[in-house]
Amino acid sequence: MEETFFSSFITSLHSYNNKIIVGLDDGTIRTDEFSFTAHEKEFDTLESVDIPEKVNDFFIVDSGSFHQQFVSCNDKSINVNKVRPNISCIDIIENNYTKESLSYRAECTSSLKNIHNYNIESLSYSNDYFISTDYLRINFWNIHNLSHSYNLLDCKPKKLEEMEYVITKGLLMNDSFSYGTSNGEVFINDLRIKSTNQNKIVIPKSEDLYEEILRMIHDYLIIENNLIIRDMNTVYFYDLRMNDCFNRIIFDGLSIDYIEKHFKTNSFGNFKLSTDKHNFFSGGGEGILYKIDNQYNLFSIDLKSEESLELVCNNNNDLFCSIGKSLMKIDDSYFKEVKKNI
C-alpha cells in the first residue's frame, strides 16, 4: 500500500487524465506535478465571519490547449484558475523540456464571491455547463459566461422552521440534473422539459432511533438506467426504469458509539461513492474501506484508523482513498470478503 502525506487535511479528491488531484483545507489544489492556491481565507462583511479557504469541491475543464482550467469552490466563492507550464508553446510543441525541469504557473481568471447564501456543498460539470449546490439552492452556469447564473432550484421555505430537508449533493449529466437530500430522497429532473421535479426516489424508512441521520443521502451515482445511493451505512441499487430498489448492501462498520458521537456533534460525515465500472467503493467509520463487486458481494479493508474514511476515487484500475492528511493507493488483494450475496 502506497501512502502520501500532505501538510493539510484532504477535503476533495478527483482523477483527471490518469492523475489523482487533491483539494486541501489550506486552500491549495495539488497533483504530483504542481500545486497552486485556489482559495484564500476571506472575511464576509455581511455575516461578519471568516470564510475558510478550504476547497470543498473542484473540477477540471479540458481547454484543448496547453493550459488546464480548474474550477473550485469554498463555502461562499467559486474561483477559476488557469494552470499552464511555465515554458513557451514552441518548446512544448517541439518537446524541448524535461519533466524534472518543468514548472507551472497558475492565474486566477475569475472569482465569483458571495454567490450563495449558504455553504456550497458541491460542483458538477457536464460539457460546457456546471451547477453549484448549497444547502437550499442549485445554480446553473455556462463555463464560458460566468457573469450570471440561472437558478434551477430554490427550496428555501418562507419560514426556516418549516424546512423539511437540506440538499446534500447536486449532479449534472447531459440534459438532466439531480440532487439528494437529508431526507433520504433523490430527485431527477429533465432540463429539456422543466426544472421542477420529474422523478423522485425515496430510500426505505426504518424504525431505527437514529433514522433521521442514517438515511441522509451522502452520495449517489447514475450509471445508464441504474441509480446507486449511499446513506450513512447502506448502499442501495435502483432500476430507474421502474424506480425499484433491487438490492441493498448494509455495512456493519458503524458502532452505536460512533453514531451517538456524531449525533451529538451534528457532524455526520460525507461518505463518497466511486466505481471502476466493475466494482463500487465507499468508506466508513473508523477507517473501513468497502468494495461491492458486480455480484453484490461485500468486501472490506480495515485501515486501522479512528477517523472516518470519506473520500474514495478510482483512477483507471487504481483505487485511492484518504483519511485526514493521508492519501493511500489501495491494493485490491487486501480486500477480504465480509458478506456474500445469496
mmCIF file of C-alpha atoms in Angstrom:
data_model
loop_
_atom_site.group_PDB
_atom_site.id
_atom_site.type_symbol
_atom_site.label_atom_id
_atom_site.label_comp_id
_atom_site.label_asym_id
_atom_site.label_seq_id
_atom_site.Cartn_x
_atom_site.Cartn_y
_atom_site.Cartn_z
ATOM 1 C CA MET A 1 0.000 0.000 0.000
ATOM 2 C CA GLU A 2 1.456 3.344 -1.099
ATOM 3 C CA GLU A 3 0.836 6.315 1.201
ATOM 4 C CA THR A 4 1.412 10.034 0.657
ATOM 5 C CA PHE A 5 1.156 12.624 3.427
ATOM 6 C CA PHE A 6 0.121 16.237 2.951
ATOM 7 C CA SER A 7 0.576 19.233 5.215
ATOM 8 C CA SER A 8 -3.189 19.841 5.428
ATOM 9 C CA PHE A 9 -6.345 17.745 5.554
ATOM 10 C CA ILE A 10 -7.643 16.379 2.251
ATOM 11 C CA THR A 11 -11.134 17.746 1.601
ATOM 12 C CA SER A 12 -11.780 16.713 -2.028
ATOM 13 C CA LEU A 13 -10.414 14.028 -4.315
ATOM 14 C CA HIS A 14 -10.752 13.568 -8.095
ATOM 15 C CA SER A 15 -8.964 11.942 -11.019
ATOM 16 C CA TYR A 16 -8.201 13.582 -14.362
ATOM 17 C CA ASN A 17 -6.045 12.412 -17.289
ATOM 18 C CA ASN A 18 -4.708 9.449 -15.291
ATOM 19 C CA LYS A 19 -3.715 11.682 -12.378
ATOM 20 C CA ILE A 20 -5.037 11.937 -8.836
ATOM 21 C CA ILE A 21 -5.743 15.508 -7.768
ATOM 22 C CA VAL A 22 -6.496 16.575 -4.199
ATOM 23 C CA GLY A 23 -8.046 19.678 -2.701
ATOM 24 C CA LEU A 24 -6.878 20.627 0.786
ATOM 25 C CA ASP A 25 -8.282 22.588 3.687
ATOM 26 C CA ASP A 26 -5.484 25.150 3.354
ATOM 27 C CA GLY A 27 -6.992 26.253 0.008
ATOM 28 C CA THR A 28 -4.478 24.531 -2.282
ATOM 29 C CA ILE A 29 -5.016 22.011 -5.072
ATOM 30 C CA ARG A 30 -2.204 19.515 -5.595
ATOM 31 C CA THR A 31 -1.140 16.946 -8.164
ATOM 32 C CA ASP A 32 2.121 15.027 -8.426
ATOM 33 C CA GLU A 33 3.315 17.705 -10.900
ATOM 34 C CA PHE A 34 2.233 21.015 -9.376
ATOM 35 C CA SER A 35 0.243 22.796 -6.699
ATOM 36 C CA PHE A 36 -1.397 26.205 -6.523
ATOM 37 C CA THR A 37 -3.508 28.271 -4.156
ATOM 38 C CA ALA A 38 -7.120 28.052 -5.277
ATOM 39 C CA HIS A 39 -8.678 29.920 -2.328
ATOM 40 C CA GLU A 40 -7.529 32.188 0.459
ATOM 41 C CA LYS A 41 -9.198 32.995 3.751
ATOM 42 C CA GLU A 42 -11.636 35.888 3.405
ATOM 43 C CA PHE A 43 -13.884 37.935 5.646
ATOM 44 C CA ASP A 44 -17.623 38.037 4.983
ATOM 45 C CA THR A 45 -18.613 41.622 5.755
ATOM 46 C CA LEU A 46 -22.332 40.810 5.578
ATOM 47 C CA GLU A 47 -22.185 37.983 8.103
ATOM 48 C CA SER A 48 -19.118 39.300 9.977
ATOM 49 C CA VAL A 49 -17.444 35.892 9.881
ATOM 50 C CA ASP A 50 -14.307 34.438 8.339
ATOM 51 C CA ILE A 51 -14.750 32.316 5.215
ATOM 52 C CA PRO A 52 -12.224 29.467 5.442
ATOM 53 C CA GLU A 53 -10.039 28.738 2.441
ATOM 54 C CA LYS A 54 -10.906 25.014 2.443
ATOM 55 C CA VAL A 55 -11.504 23.532 -1.031
ATOM 56 C CA ASN A 56 -14.964 21.949 -0.836
ATOM 57 C CA ASP A 57 -15.010 20.664 -4.415
ATOM 58 C CA PHE A 58 -13.448 21.236 -7.831
ATOM 59 C CA PHE A 59 -13.429 20.040 -11.427
ATOM 60 C CA ILE A 60 -11.107 20.458 -14.413
ATOM 61 C CA VAL A 61 -12.105 21.768 -17.834
ATOM 62 C CA ASP A 62 -10.201 20.475 -20.859
ATOM 63 C CA SER A 63 -9.266 23.675 -22.671
ATOM 64 C CA GLY A 64 -7.955 21.931 -25.783
ATOM 65 C CA SER A 65 -4.809 23.996 -25.345
ATOM 66 C CA PHE A 66 -1.648 23.847 -23.233
ATOM 67 C CA HIS A 67 -3.365 25.019 -20.073
ATOM 68 C CA GLN A 68 -5.822 23.405 -17.696
ATOM 69 C CA GLN A 69 -8.752 25.253 -16.203
ATOM 70 C CA PHE A 70 -9.588 24.473 -12.564
ATOM 71 C CA VAL A 71 -12.985 25.491 -11.195
ATOM 72 C CA SER A 72 -13.176 25.207 -7.408
ATOM 73 C CA CYS A 73 -15.314 26.346 -4.503
ATOM 74 C CA ASN A 74 -15.029 27.062 -0.827
ATOM 75 C CA ASP A 75 -18.078 27.817 1.317
ATOM 76 C CA LYS A 76 -19.041 31.062 -0.438
ATOM 77 C CA SER A 77 -16.949 31.562 -3.578
ATOM 78 C CA ILE A 78 -16.214 29.908 -6.912
ATOM 79 C CA ASN A 79 -12.767 30.554 -8.386
ATOM 80 C CA VAL A 80 -11.438 29.741 -11.843
ATOM 81 C CA ASN A 81 -7.679 29.208 -12.179
ATOM 82 C CA LYS A 82 -5.752 28.689 -15.408
ATOM 83 C CA VAL A 83 -2.693 26.482 -14.883
ATOM 84 C CA ARG A 84 -0.078 26.044 -17.601
ATOM 85 C CA PRO A 85 3.573 25.023 -17.954
ATOM 86 C CA ASN A 86 5.983 27.902 -17.415
ATOM 87 C CA ILE A 87 7.578 27.496 -20.854
ATOM 88 C CA SER A 88 6.759 28.674 -24.359
ATOM 89 C CA CYS A 89 4.276 26.939 -26.639
ATOM 90 C CA ILE A 90 7.087 26.282 -29.135
ATOM 91 C CA ASP A 91 9.094 24.394 -26.510
ATOM 92 C CA ILE A 92 6.026 22.316 -25.673
ATOM 93 C CA ILE A 93 5.342 21.525 -29.337
ATOM 94 C CA GLU A 94 8.983 20.651 -30.011
ATOM 95 C CA ASN A 95 9.294 18.784 -26.716
ATOM 96 C CA ASN A 96 12.226 20.945 -25.599
ATOM 97 C CA TYR A 97 11.886 20.249 -21.893
ATOM 98 C CA THR A 98 12.201 17.520 -19.291
ATOM 99 C CA LYS A 99 9.590 16.582 -16.732
ATOM 100 C CA GLU A 100 12.038 17.245 -13.898
ATOM 101 C CA SER A 101 12.744 20.813 -15.040
ATOM 102 C CA LEU A 102 9.133 21.685 -15.793
ATOM 103 C CA SER A 103 7.394 24.232 -13.569
ATOM 104 C CA TYR A 104 3.849 25.582 -13.676
ATOM 105 C CA ARG A 105 2.140 28.872 -13.053
ATOM 106 C CA ALA A 106 -1.452 29.498 -12.011
ATOM 107 C CA GLU A 107 -3.544 32.552 -12.762
ATOM 108 C CA CYS A 108 -6.949 33.280 -11.235
ATOM 109 C CA THR A 109 -9.123 34.369 -14.165
ATOM 110 C CA SER A 110 -12.483 34.630 -12.367
ATOM 111 C CA SER A 111 -13.576 34.921 -8.759
ATOM 112 C CA LEU A 112 -17.295 34.724 -8.026
ATOM 113 C CA LYS A 113 -17.867 35.833 -4.439
ATOM 114 C CA ASN A 114 -20.934 35.518 -2.210
ATOM 115 C CA ILE A 115 -22.927 33.843 -4.965
ATOM 116 C CA HIS A 116 -24.643 31.505 -2.483
ATOM 117 C CA ASN A 117 -26.310 32.449 0.783
ATOM 118 C CA TYR A 118 -25.495 29.055 2.256
ATOM 119 C CA ASN A 119 -22.358 26.932 2.157
ATOM 120 C CA ILE A 120 -21.591 25.488 -1.276
ATOM 121 C CA GLU A 121 -21.648 21.704 -0.985
ATOM 122 C CA SER A 122 -20.675 20.534 -4.464
ATOM 123 C CA LEU A 123 -19.912 21.397 -8.081
ATOM 124 C CA SER A 124 -20.873 19.212 -11.030
ATOM 125 C CA TYR A 125 -19.679 19.738 -14.618
ATOM 126 C CA SER A 126 -21.031 18.437 -17.920
ATOM 127 C CA ASN A 127 -19.984 19.674 -21.355
ATOM 128 C CA ASP A 128 -19.916 23.494 -21.185
ATOM 129 C CA TYR A 129 -22.139 23.822 -18.132
ATOM 130 C CA PHE A 130 -21.960 23.210 -14.411
ATOM 131 C CA ILE A 131 -24.129 23.502 -11.332
ATOM 132 C CA SER A 132 -23.201 24.792 -7.894
ATOM 133 C CA THR A 133 -25.193 23.413 -4.979
ATOM 134 C CA ASP A 134 -25.643 24.764 -1.477
ATOM 135 C CA TYR A 135 -27.974 23.579 1.296
ATOM 136 C CA LEU A 136 -31.091 25.094 -0.303
ATOM 137 C CA ARG A 137 -30.279 26.280 -3.840
ATOM 138 C CA ILE A 138 -28.855 24.980 -7.114
ATOM 139 C CA ASN A 139 -27.459 27.435 -9.674
ATOM 140 C CA PHE A 140 -26.758 26.665 -13.346
ATOM 141 C CA TRP A 141 -23.708 28.187 -15.074
ATOM 142 C CA ASN A 142 -22.183 28.422 -18.532
ATOM 143 C CA ILE A 143 -18.428 27.904 -18.155
ATOM 144 C CA HIS A 144 -17.811 30.451 -20.947
ATOM 145 C CA ASN A 145 -20.015 33.163 -19.432
ATOM 146 C CA LEU A 146 -19.750 33.470 -15.669
ATOM 147 C CA SER A 147 -21.284 36.940 -15.459
ATOM 148 C CA HIS A 148 -24.598 35.469 -14.353
ATOM 149 C CA SER A 149 -26.271 32.171 -13.491
ATOM 150 C CA TYR A 150 -29.737 30.658 -13.686
ATOM 151 C CA ASN A 151 -31.395 29.387 -10.530
ATOM 152 C CA LEU A 152 -32.577 25.820 -11.135
ATOM 153 C CA LEU A 153 -33.910 25.177 -7.660
ATOM 154 C CA ASP A 154 -34.708 27.123 -4.508
ATOM 155 C CA CYS A 155 -36.247 25.006 -1.765
ATOM 156 C CA LYS A 156 -35.971 27.587 1.000
ATOM 157 C CA PRO A 157 -39.351 27.830 2.790
ATOM 158 C CA LYS A 158 -40.860 31.158 3.797
ATOM 159 C CA LYS A 159 -40.166 30.247 7.415
ATOM 160 C CA LEU A 160 -36.983 28.334 8.240
ATOM 161 C CA GLU A 161 -38.798 26.370 10.954
ATOM 162 C CA GLU A 162 -40.868 24.829 8.131
ATOM 163 C CA MET A 163 -37.766 23.449 6.394
ATOM 164 C CA GLU A 164 -38.089 19.697 5.836
ATOM 165 C CA TYR A 165 -34.660 18.940 4.368
ATOM 166 C CA VAL A 166 -31.412 20.343 3.030
ATOM 167 C CA ILE A 167 -29.665 19.462 -0.227
ATOM 168 C CA THR A 168 -26.607 17.237 0.220
ATOM 169 C CA LYS A 169 -25.433 16.811 -3.390
ATOM 170 C CA GLY A 170 -26.188 18.050 -6.904
ATOM 171 C CA LEU A 171 -25.293 16.222 -10.126
ATOM 172 C CA LEU A 172 -25.408 17.482 -13.732
ATOM 173 C CA MET A 173 -25.496 14.941 -16.570
ATOM 174 C CA ASN A 174 -26.133 15.926 -20.203
ATOM 175 C CA ASP A 175 -29.784 17.026 -20.276
ATOM 176 C CA SER A 176 -30.674 16.289 -16.667
ATOM 177 C CA PHE A 177 -29.796 17.425 -13.197
ATOM 178 C CA SER A 178 -30.469 15.687 -9.915
ATOM 179 C CA TYR A 179 -29.992 16.241 -6.224
ATOM 180 C CA GLY A 180 -30.020 14.268 -2.998
ATOM 181 C CA THR A 181 -31.449 15.413 0.313
ATOM 182 C CA SER A 182 -31.034 14.887 4.034
ATOM 183 C CA ASN A 183 -34.485 13.291 3.986
ATOM 184 C CA GLY A 184 -33.357 10.206 2.044
ATOM 185 C CA GLU A 185 -34.596 11.349 -1.363
ATOM 186 C CA VAL A 186 -33.067 11.735 -4.824
ATOM 187 C CA PHE A 187 -34.845 13.952 -7.356
ATOM 188 C CA ILE A 188 -34.025 13.589 -11.065
ATOM 189 C CA ASN A 189 -35.083 16.352 -13.453
ATOM 190 C CA ASP A 190 -35.073 16.578 -17.260
ATOM 191 C CA LEU A 191 -33.852 20.043 -18.276
ATOM 192 C CA ARG A 192 -35.446 19.688 -21.706
ATOM 193 C CA ILE A 193 -38.894 19.641 -20.115
ATOM 194 C CA LYS A 194 -38.693 21.775 -16.975
ATOM 195 C CA SER A 195 -36.509 22.114 -13.922
ATOM 196 C CA THR A 196 -39.158 21.024 -11.441
ATOM 197 C CA ASN A 197 -39.153 17.503 -10.061
ATOM 198 C CA GLN A 198 -39.715 14.772 -12.633
ATOM 199 C CA ASN A 199 -38.675 11.622 -10.822
ATOM 200 C CA LYS A 200 -38.447 11.048 -7.081
ATOM 201 C CA ILE A 201 -36.691 8.110 -5.455
ATOM 202 C CA VAL A 202 -37.060 7.616 -1.704
ATOM 203 C CA ILE A 203 -34.900 5.142 0.183
ATOM 204 C CA PRO A 204 -36.826 2.879 2.595
ATOM 205 C CA LYS A 205 -37.543 4.091 6.100
ATOM 206 C CA SER A 206 -36.802 2.107 9.230
ATOM 207 C CA GLU A 207 -37.770 2.272 12.889
ATOM 208 C CA ASP A 208 -34.205 2.976 13.977
ATOM 209 C CA LEU A 209 -33.707 5.526 16.749
ATOM 210 C CA TYR A 210 -31.224 7.404 14.540
ATOM 211 C CA GLU A 211 -33.315 7.122 11.376
ATOM 212 C CA GLU A 212 -33.116 10.864 10.715
ATOM 213 C CA ILE A 213 -29.335 10.881 10.318
ATOM 214 C CA LEU A 214 -28.871 7.352 8.967
ATOM 215 C CA ARG A 215 -30.965 7.940 5.825
ATOM 216 C CA MET A 216 -29.357 11.250 4.817
ATOM 217 C CA ILE A 217 -28.026 10.965 1.244
ATOM 218 C CA HIS A 218 -24.223 11.170 1.315
ATOM 219 C CA ASP A 219 -23.561 10.431 -2.353
ATOM 220 C CA TYR A 220 -25.073 8.770 -5.412
ATOM 221 C CA LEU A 221 -24.132 7.699 -8.929
ATOM 222 C CA ILE A 222 -26.288 7.411 -12.051
ATOM 223 C CA ILE A 223 -24.995 4.792 -14.484
ATOM 224 C CA GLU A 224 -27.221 4.224 -17.508
ATOM 225 C CA ASN A 225 -30.569 3.095 -16.027
ATOM 226 C CA ASN A 226 -29.213 2.437 -12.556
ATOM 227 C CA LEU A 227 -29.093 4.688 -9.520
ATOM 228 C CA ILE A 228 -26.660 3.794 -6.736
ATOM 229 C CA ILE A 229 -27.234 5.633 -3.443
ATOM 230 C CA ARG A 230 -25.081 5.822 -0.322
ATOM 231 C CA ASP A 231 -26.593 6.863 3.002
ATOM 232 C CA MET A 232 -24.753 6.638 6.318
ATOM 233 C CA ASN A 233 -24.434 2.848 6.432
ATOM 234 C CA THR A 234 -26.135 1.372 3.333
ATOM 235 C CA VAL A 235 -25.696 1.302 -0.448
ATOM 236 C CA TYR A 236 -28.937 0.968 -2.452
ATOM 237 C CA PHE A 237 -29.237 -0.154 -6.075
ATOM 238 C CA TYR A 238 -32.246 1.144 -8.042
ATOM 239 C CA ASP A 239 -33.540 0.425 -11.532
ATOM 240 C CA LEU A 240 -34.688 3.834 -12.765
ATOM 241 C CA ARG A 241 -36.983 2.324 -15.373
ATOM 242 C CA MET A 242 -39.218 1.039 -12.585
ATOM 243 C CA ASN A 243 -37.992 3.068 -9.587
ATOM 244 C CA ASP A 244 -37.364 -0.275 -7.969
ATOM 245 C CA CYS A 245 -34.732 -0.983 -5.303
ATOM 246 C CA PHE A 246 -33.430 -4.356 -6.442
ATOM 247 C CA ASN A 247 -30.603 -4.692 -3.928
ATOM 248 C CA ARG A 248 -29.131 -3.112 -0.830
ATOM 249 C CA ILE A 249 -25.847 -3.692 0.953
ATOM 250 C CA ILE A 250 -25.700 -2.823 4.660
ATOM 251 C CA PHE A 251 -22.347 -2.005 6.228
ATOM 252 C CA ASP A 252 -21.641 -3.192 9.754
ATOM 253 C CA GLY A 253 -18.786 -0.811 10.491
ATOM 254 C CA LEU A 254 -20.758 1.913 12.302
ATOM 255 C CA SER A 255 -20.965 1.299 16.031
ATOM 256 C CA ILE A 256 -23.627 2.869 18.248
ATOM 257 C CA ASP A 257 -20.875 4.846 19.991
ATOM 258 C CA TYR A 258 -19.731 6.216 16.622
ATOM 259 C CA ILE A 259 -23.268 7.243 15.619
ATOM 260 C CA GLU A 260 -24.012 8.808 19.019
ATOM 261 C CA LYS A 261 -20.780 10.799 18.927
ATOM 262 C CA HIS A 262 -21.591 12.251 15.520
ATOM 263 C CA PHE A 263 -25.215 12.814 16.510
ATOM 264 C CA LYS A 264 -24.128 14.936 19.499
ATOM 265 C CA THR A 265 -21.656 16.972 17.422
ATOM 266 C CA ASN A 266 -24.089 17.288 14.479
ATOM 267 C CA SER A 267 -21.303 16.012 12.205
ATOM 268 C CA PHE A 268 -22.360 13.053 10.097
ATOM 269 C CA GLY A 269 -19.564 12.753 7.567
ATOM 270 C CA ASN A 270 -19.803 12.734 3.815
ATOM 271 C CA PHE A 271 -19.100 9.221 2.531
ATOM 272 C CA LYS A 272 -18.402 9.248 -1.209
ATOM 273 C CA LEU A 273 -19.059 6.535 -3.792
ATOM 274 C CA SER A 274 -16.692 5.559 -6.597
ATOM 275 C CA THR A 275 -16.690 2.896 -9.302
ATOM 276 C CA ASP A 276 -14.260 1.285 -11.732
ATOM 277 C CA LYS A 277 -17.229 0.031 -13.839
ATOM 278 C CA HIS A 278 -16.909 -3.424 -12.256
ATOM 279 C CA ASN A 279 -16.937 -2.670 -8.527
ATOM 280 C CA PHE A 280 -18.255 0.030 -6.222
ATOM 281 C CA PHE A 281 -16.187 1.520 -3.408
ATOM 282 C CA SER A 282 -17.073 3.580 -0.366
ATOM 283 C CA GLY A 283 -15.634 4.367 3.042
ATOM 284 C CA GLY A 284 -16.972 4.021 6.542
ATOM 285 C CA GLY A 285 -16.443 4.996 10.111
ATOM 286 C CA GLU A 286 -13.211 4.199 11.914
ATOM 287 C CA GLY A 287 -11.069 3.627 8.814
ATOM 288 C CA ILE A 288 -13.070 0.936 6.992
ATOM 289 C CA LEU A 289 -12.977 0.766 3.173
ATOM 290 C CA TYR A 290 -15.686 -1.263 1.404
ATOM 291 C CA LYS A 291 -15.932 -2.870 -2.021
ATOM 292 C CA ILE A 292 -19.093 -4.249 -3.647
ATOM 293 C CA ASP A 293 -18.424 -6.423 -6.696
ATOM 294 C CA ASN A 294 -20.703 -6.939 -9.690
ATOM 295 C CA GLN A 295 -22.314 -9.920 -7.954
ATOM 296 C CA TYR A 296 -23.129 -7.693 -4.952
ATOM 297 C CA ASN A 297 -20.701 -9.446 -2.639
ATOM 298 C CA LEU A 298 -19.263 -7.204 0.079
ATOM 299 C CA PHE A 299 -15.535 -6.922 0.851
ATOM 300 C CA SER A 300 -13.673 -4.650 3.251
ATOM 301 C CA ILE A 301 -10.262 -3.456 4.418
ATOM 302 C CA ASP A 302 -9.622 -2.196 7.941
ATOM 303 C CA LEU A 303 -7.094 0.629 7.671
ATOM 304 C CA LYS A 304 -6.776 0.836 11.467
ATOM 305 C CA SER A 305 -7.809 4.447 11.914
ATOM 306 C CA GLU A 306 -10.014 6.199 14.441
ATOM 307 C CA GLU A 307 -11.051 8.693 11.757
ATOM 308 C CA SER A 308 -13.785 8.252 9.161
ATOM 309 C CA LEU A 309 -12.796 7.261 5.637
ATOM 310 C CA GLU A 310 -14.931 9.532 3.473
ATOM 311 C CA LEU A 311 -13.116 10.154 0.177
ATOM 312 C CA VAL A 312 -12.545 7.435 -2.439
ATOM 313 C CA CYS A 313 -11.531 7.796 -6.078
ATOM 314 C CA ASN A 314 -10.775 5.447 -8.967
ATOM 315 C CA ASN A 315 -8.033 6.303 -11.431
ATOM 316 C CA ASN A 316 -8.166 3.728 -14.232
ATOM 317 C CA ASN A 317 -7.532 0.452 -12.395
ATOM 318 C CA ASP A 318 -6.078 2.100 -9.298
ATOM 319 C CA LEU A 319 -8.079 2.865 -6.170
ATOM 320 C CA PHE A 320 -7.228 5.780 -3.886
ATOM 321 C CA CYS A 321 -8.715 6.858 -0.578
ATOM 322 C CA SER A 322 -7.882 9.460 2.031
ATOM 323 C CA ILE A 323 -8.043 9.706 5.802
ATOM 324 C CA GLY A 324 -7.115 13.042 7.333
ATOM 325 C CA LYS A 325 -3.858 14.194 5.722
ATOM 326 C CA SER A 326 -3.039 10.804 4.200
ATOM 327 C CA LEU A 327 -3.666 9.661 0.610
ATOM 328 C CA MET A 328 -3.453 5.899 0.109
ATOM 329 C CA LYS A 329 -3.238 3.774 -3.024
ATOM 330 C CA ILE A 330 -5.047 0.520 -2.260
ATOM 331 C CA ASP A 331 -4.021 -2.918 -3.482
ATOM 332 C CA ASP A 332 -7.122 -4.943 -4.367
ATOM 333 C CA SER A 333 -5.596 -8.077 -2.827
ATOM 334 C CA TYR A 334 -6.056 -6.557 0.662
ATOM 335 C CA PHE A 335 -9.852 -6.801 0.468
ATOM 336 C CA LYS A 336 -11.447 -9.612 2.479
ATOM 337 C CA GLU A 337 -14.942 -10.929 1.870
ATOM 338 C CA VAL A 338 -17.433 -9.826 4.514
ATOM 339 C CA LYS A 339 -20.806 -10.820 3.141
ATOM 340 C CA LYS A 340 -21.740 -12.999 0.184
ATOM 341 C CA ASN A 341 -24.827 -12.138 -1.838
ATOM 342 C CA ILE A 342 -27.308 -15.016 -1.943
#
